[in-house]
mmCIF file with all atom_site columns, C-alpha atoms in Angstrom:
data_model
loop_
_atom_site.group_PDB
_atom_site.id
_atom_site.type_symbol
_atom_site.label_atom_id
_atom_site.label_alt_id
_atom_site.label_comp_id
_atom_site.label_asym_id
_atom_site.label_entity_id
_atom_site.label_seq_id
_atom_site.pdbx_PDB_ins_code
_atom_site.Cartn_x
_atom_site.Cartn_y
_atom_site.Cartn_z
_atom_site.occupancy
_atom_site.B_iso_or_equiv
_atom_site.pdbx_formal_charge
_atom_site.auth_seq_id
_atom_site.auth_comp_id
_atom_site.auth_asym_id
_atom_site.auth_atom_id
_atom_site.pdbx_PDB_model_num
ATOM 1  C CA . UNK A 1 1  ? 18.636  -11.092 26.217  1.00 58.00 ? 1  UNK A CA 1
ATOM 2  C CA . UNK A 1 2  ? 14.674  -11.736 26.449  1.00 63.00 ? 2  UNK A CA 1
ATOM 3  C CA . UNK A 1 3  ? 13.909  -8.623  26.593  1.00 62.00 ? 3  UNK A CA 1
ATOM 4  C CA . UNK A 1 4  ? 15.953  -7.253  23.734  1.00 61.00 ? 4  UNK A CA 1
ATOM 5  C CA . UNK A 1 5  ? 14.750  -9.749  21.373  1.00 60.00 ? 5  UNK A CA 1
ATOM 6  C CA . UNK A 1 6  ? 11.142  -8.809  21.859  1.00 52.00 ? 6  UNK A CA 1
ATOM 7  C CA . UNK A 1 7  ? 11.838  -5.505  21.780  1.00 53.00 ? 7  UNK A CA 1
ATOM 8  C CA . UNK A 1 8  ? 13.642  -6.108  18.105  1.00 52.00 ? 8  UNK A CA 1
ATOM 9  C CA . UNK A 1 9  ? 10.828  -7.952  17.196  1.00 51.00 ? 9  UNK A CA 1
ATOM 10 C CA . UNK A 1 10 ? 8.086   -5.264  18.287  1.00 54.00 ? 10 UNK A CA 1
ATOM 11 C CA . UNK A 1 11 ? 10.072  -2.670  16.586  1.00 51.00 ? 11 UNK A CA 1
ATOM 12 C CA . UNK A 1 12 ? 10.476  -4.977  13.204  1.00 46.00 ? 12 UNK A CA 1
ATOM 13 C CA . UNK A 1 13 ? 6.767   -5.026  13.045  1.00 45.00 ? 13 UNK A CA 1
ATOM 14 C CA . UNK A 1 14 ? 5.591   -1.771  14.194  1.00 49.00 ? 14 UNK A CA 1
ATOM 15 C CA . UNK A 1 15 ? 8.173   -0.686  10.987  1.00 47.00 ? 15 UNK A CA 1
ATOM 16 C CA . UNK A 1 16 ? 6.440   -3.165  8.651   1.00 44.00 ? 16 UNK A CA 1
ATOM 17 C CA . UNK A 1 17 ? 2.835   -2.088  9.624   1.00 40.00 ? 17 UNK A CA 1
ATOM 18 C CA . UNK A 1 18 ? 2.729   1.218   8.266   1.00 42.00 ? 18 UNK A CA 1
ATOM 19 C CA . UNK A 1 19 ? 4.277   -0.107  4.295   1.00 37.00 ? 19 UNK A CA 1
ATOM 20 C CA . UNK A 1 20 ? 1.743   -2.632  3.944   1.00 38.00 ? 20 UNK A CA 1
ATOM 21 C CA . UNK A 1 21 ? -1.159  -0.265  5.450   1.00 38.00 ? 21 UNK A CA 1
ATOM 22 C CA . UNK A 1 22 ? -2.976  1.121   2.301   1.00 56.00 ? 22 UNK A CA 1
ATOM 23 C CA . UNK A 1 23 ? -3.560  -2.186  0.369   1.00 71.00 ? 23 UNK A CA 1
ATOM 24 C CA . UNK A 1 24 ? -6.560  -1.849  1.735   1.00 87.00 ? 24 UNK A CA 1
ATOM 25 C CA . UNK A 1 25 ? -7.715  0.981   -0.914  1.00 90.00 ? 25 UNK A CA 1
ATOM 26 C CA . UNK A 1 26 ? -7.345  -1.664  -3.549  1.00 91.00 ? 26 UNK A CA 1
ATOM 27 C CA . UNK A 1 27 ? -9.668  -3.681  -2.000  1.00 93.00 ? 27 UNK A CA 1
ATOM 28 C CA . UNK A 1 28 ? -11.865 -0.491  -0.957  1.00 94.00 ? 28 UNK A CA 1
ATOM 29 C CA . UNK A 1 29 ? -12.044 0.425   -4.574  1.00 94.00 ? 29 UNK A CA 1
ATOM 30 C CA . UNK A 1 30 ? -13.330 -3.075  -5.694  1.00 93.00 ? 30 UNK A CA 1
ATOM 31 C CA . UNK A 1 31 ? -15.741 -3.025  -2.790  1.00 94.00 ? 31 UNK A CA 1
ATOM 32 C CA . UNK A 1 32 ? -17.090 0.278   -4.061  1.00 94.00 ? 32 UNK A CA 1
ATOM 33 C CA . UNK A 1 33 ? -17.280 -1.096  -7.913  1.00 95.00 ? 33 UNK A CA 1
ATOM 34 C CA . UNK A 1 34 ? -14.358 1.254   -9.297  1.00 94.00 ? 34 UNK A CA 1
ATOM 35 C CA . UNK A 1 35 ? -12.723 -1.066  -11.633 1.00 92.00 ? 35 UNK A CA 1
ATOM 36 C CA . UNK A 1 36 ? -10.210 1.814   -12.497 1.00 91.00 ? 36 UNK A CA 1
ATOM 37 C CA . UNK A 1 37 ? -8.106  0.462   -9.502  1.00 92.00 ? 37 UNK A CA 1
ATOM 38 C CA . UNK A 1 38 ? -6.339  -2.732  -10.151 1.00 91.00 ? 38 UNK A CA 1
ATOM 39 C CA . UNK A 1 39 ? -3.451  -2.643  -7.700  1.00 90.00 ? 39 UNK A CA 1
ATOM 40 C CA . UNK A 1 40 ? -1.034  -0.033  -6.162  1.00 88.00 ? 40 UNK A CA 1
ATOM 41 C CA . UNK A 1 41 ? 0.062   1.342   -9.638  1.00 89.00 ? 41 UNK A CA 1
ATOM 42 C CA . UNK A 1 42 ? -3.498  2.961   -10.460 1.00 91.00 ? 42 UNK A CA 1
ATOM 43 C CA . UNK A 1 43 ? -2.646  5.926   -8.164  1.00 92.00 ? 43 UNK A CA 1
ATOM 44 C CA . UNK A 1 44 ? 1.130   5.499   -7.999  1.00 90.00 ? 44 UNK A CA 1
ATOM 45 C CA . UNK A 1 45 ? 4.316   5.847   -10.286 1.00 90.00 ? 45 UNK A CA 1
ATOM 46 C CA . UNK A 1 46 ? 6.918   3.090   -9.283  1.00 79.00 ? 46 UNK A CA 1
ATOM 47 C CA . UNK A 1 47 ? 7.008   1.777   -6.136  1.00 73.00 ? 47 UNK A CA 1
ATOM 48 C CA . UNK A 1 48 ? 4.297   3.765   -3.670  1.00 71.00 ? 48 UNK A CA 1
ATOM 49 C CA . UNK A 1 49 ? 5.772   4.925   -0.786  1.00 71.00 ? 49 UNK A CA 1
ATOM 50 C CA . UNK A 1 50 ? 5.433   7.376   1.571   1.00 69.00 ? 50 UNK A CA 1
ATOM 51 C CA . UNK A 1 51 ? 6.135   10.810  -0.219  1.00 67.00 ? 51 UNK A CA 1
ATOM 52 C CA . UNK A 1 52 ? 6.581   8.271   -3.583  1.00 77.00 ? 52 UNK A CA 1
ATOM 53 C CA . UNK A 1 53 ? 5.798   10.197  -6.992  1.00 91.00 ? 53 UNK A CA 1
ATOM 54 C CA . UNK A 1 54 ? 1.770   9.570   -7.687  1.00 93.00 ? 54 UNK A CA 1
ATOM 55 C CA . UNK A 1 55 ? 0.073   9.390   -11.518 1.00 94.00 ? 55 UNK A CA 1
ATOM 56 C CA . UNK A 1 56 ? -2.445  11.545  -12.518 1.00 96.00 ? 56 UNK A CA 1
ATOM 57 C CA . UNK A 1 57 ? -5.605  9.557   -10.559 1.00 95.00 ? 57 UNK A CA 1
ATOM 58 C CA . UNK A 1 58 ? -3.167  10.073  -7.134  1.00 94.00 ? 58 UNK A CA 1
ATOM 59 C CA . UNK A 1 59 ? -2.440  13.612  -7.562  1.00 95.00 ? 59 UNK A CA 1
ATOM 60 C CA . UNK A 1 60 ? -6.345  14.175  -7.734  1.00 97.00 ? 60 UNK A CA 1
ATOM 61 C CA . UNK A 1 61 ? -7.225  11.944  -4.886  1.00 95.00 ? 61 UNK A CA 1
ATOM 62 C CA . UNK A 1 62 ? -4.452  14.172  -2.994  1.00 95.00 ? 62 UNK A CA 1
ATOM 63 C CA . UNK A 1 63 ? -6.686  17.166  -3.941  1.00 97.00 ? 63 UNK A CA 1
ATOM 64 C CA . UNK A 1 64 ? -9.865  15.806  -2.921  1.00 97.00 ? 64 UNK A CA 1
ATOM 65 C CA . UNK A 1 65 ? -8.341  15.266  0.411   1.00 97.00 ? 65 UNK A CA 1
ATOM 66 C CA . UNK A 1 66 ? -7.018  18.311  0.802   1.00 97.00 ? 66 UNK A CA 1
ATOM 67 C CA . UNK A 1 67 ? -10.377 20.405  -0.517  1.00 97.00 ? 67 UNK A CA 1
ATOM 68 C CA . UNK A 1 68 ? -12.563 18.118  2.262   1.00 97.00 ? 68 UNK A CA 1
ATOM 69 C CA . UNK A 1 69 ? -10.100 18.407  4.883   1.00 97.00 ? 69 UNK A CA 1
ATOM 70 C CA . UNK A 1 70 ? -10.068 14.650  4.946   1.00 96.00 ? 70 UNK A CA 1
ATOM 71 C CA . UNK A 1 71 ? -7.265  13.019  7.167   1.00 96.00 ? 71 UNK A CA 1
ATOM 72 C CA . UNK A 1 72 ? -7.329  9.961   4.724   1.00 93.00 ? 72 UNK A CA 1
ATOM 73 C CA . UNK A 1 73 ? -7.771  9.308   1.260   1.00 94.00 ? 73 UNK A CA 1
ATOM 74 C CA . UNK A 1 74 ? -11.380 7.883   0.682   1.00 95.00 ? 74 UNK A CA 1
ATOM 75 C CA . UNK A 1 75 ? -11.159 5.497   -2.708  1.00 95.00 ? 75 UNK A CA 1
ATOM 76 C CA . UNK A 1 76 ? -14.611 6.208   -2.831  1.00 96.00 ? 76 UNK A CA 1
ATOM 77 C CA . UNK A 1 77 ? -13.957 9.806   -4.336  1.00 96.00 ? 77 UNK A CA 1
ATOM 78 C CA . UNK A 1 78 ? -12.761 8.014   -7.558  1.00 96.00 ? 78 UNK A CA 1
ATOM 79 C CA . UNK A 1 79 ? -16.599 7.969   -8.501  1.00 95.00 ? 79 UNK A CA 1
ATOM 80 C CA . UNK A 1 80 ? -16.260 11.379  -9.136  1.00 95.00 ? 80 UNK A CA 1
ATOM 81 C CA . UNK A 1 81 ? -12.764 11.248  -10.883 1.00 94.00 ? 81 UNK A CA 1
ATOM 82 C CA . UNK A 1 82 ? -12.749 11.742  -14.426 1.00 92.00 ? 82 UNK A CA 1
ATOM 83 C CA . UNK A 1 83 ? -8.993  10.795  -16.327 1.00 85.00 ? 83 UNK A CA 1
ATOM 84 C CA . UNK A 1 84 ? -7.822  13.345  -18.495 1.00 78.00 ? 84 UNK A CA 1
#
Protein backbone atom coordinates (compact mmCIF):
# COMPACT_ATOMS: atom_id res chain seq x y z
CA UNK A 1 0.00 0.00 0.00
CA UNK A 2 3.24 2.23 0.85
CA UNK A 3 4.61 1.79 -2.02
CA UNK A 4 1.72 2.54 -4.32
CA UNK A 5 0.92 5.69 -2.68
CA UNK A 6 4.34 7.13 -3.27
CA UNK A 7 4.45 5.99 -6.44
CA UNK A 8 0.89 7.99 -7.14
CA UNK A 9 2.32 10.76 -5.58
CA UNK A 10 5.73 10.81 -7.65
CA UNK A 11 3.77 10.37 -10.73
CA UNK A 12 1.15 13.36 -9.67
CA UNK A 13 4.10 15.61 -9.52
CA UNK A 14 6.37 14.58 -12.18
CA UNK A 15 2.80 15.36 -14.35
CA UNK A 16 2.45 18.79 -12.69
CA UNK A 17 6.15 19.82 -13.25
CA UNK A 18 6.24 20.13 -16.81
CA UNK A 19 2.58 22.69 -16.91
CA UNK A 20 3.93 25.03 -14.53
CA UNK A 21 7.62 24.92 -16.16
CA UNK A 22 7.75 28.09 -18.42
CA UNK A 23 6.49 30.74 -15.90
CA UNK A 24 9.75 31.30 -15.65
CA UNK A 25 9.91 33.34 -19.14
CA UNK A 26 7.64 35.85 -17.51
CA UNK A 27 9.93 36.45 -15.00
CA UNK A 28 12.98 36.10 -17.59
CA UNK A 29 11.41 38.82 -19.62
CA UNK A 30 11.12 41.28 -16.63
CA UNK A 31 14.64 40.37 -15.63
CA UNK A 32 15.79 41.32 -19.11
CA UNK A 33 13.62 44.79 -19.06
CA UNK A 34 11.00 43.64 -21.84
CA UNK A 35 7.92 45.11 -20.48
CA UNK A 36 6.02 43.65 -23.58
CA UNK A 37 5.58 40.43 -21.42
CA UNK A 38 3.10 40.72 -18.68
CA UNK A 39 2.04 37.13 -18.09
CA UNK A 40 1.43 33.90 -20.15
CA UNK A 41 -1.00 35.67 -22.62
CA UNK A 42 1.83 37.95 -24.28
CA UNK A 43 2.99 34.93 -26.37
CA UNK A 44 -0.11 32.76 -26.06
CA UNK A 45 -3.86 32.65 -27.26
CA UNK A 46 -6.07 31.06 -24.44
CA UNK A 47 -4.76 28.86 -22.18
CA UNK A 48 -0.80 27.98 -23.15
CA UNK A 49 -0.24 24.60 -23.37
CA UNK A 50 1.82 22.34 -24.91
CA UNK A 51 1.04 22.50 -28.76
CA UNK A 52 -1.66 25.51 -27.47
CA UNK A 53 -2.40 28.16 -30.37
CA UNK A 54 0.41 31.15 -29.84
CA UNK A 55 -0.26 35.17 -30.84
CA UNK A 56 1.74 36.86 -33.10
CA UNK A 57 4.94 37.61 -30.46
CA UNK A 58 4.86 33.41 -29.93
CA UNK A 59 4.80 32.46 -33.45
CA UNK A 60 8.04 34.68 -33.87
CA UNK A 61 9.79 33.50 -30.81
CA UNK A 62 8.99 29.89 -32.41
CA UNK A 63 10.97 31.17 -35.46
CA UNK A 64 13.83 32.51 -33.71
CA UNK A 65 14.22 29.16 -32.18
CA UNK A 66 14.00 27.36 -34.99
CA UNK A 67 16.51 29.79 -37.26
CA UNK A 68 19.28 29.42 -34.11
CA UNK A 69 18.71 25.89 -33.63
CA UNK A 70 17.90 26.74 -30.06
CA UNK A 71 16.42 23.80 -27.91
CA UNK A 72 14.52 26.50 -25.81
CA UNK A 73 12.91 29.63 -26.30
CA UNK A 74 15.26 32.49 -24.99
CA UNK A 75 12.77 35.61 -23.85
CA UNK A 76 15.69 37.49 -24.42
CA UNK A 77 15.14 37.42 -28.33
CA UNK A 78 12.07 39.71 -27.73
CA UNK A 79 14.71 42.65 -27.84
CA UNK A 80 14.83 42.12 -31.28
CA UNK A 81 11.01 41.53 -31.87
CA UNK A 82 9.24 44.18 -33.49
CA UNK A 83 4.94 43.76 -33.36
CA UNK A 84 3.39 44.17 -36.52
Amino acid sequence: MRKSTLFLAAAVLALAIPAQAKMPFVAAAKAAGIDSVKNCASCHVGAPKKGGDLNEMGKWLMTQKAAKKAAEVDVKWLKDYKAK
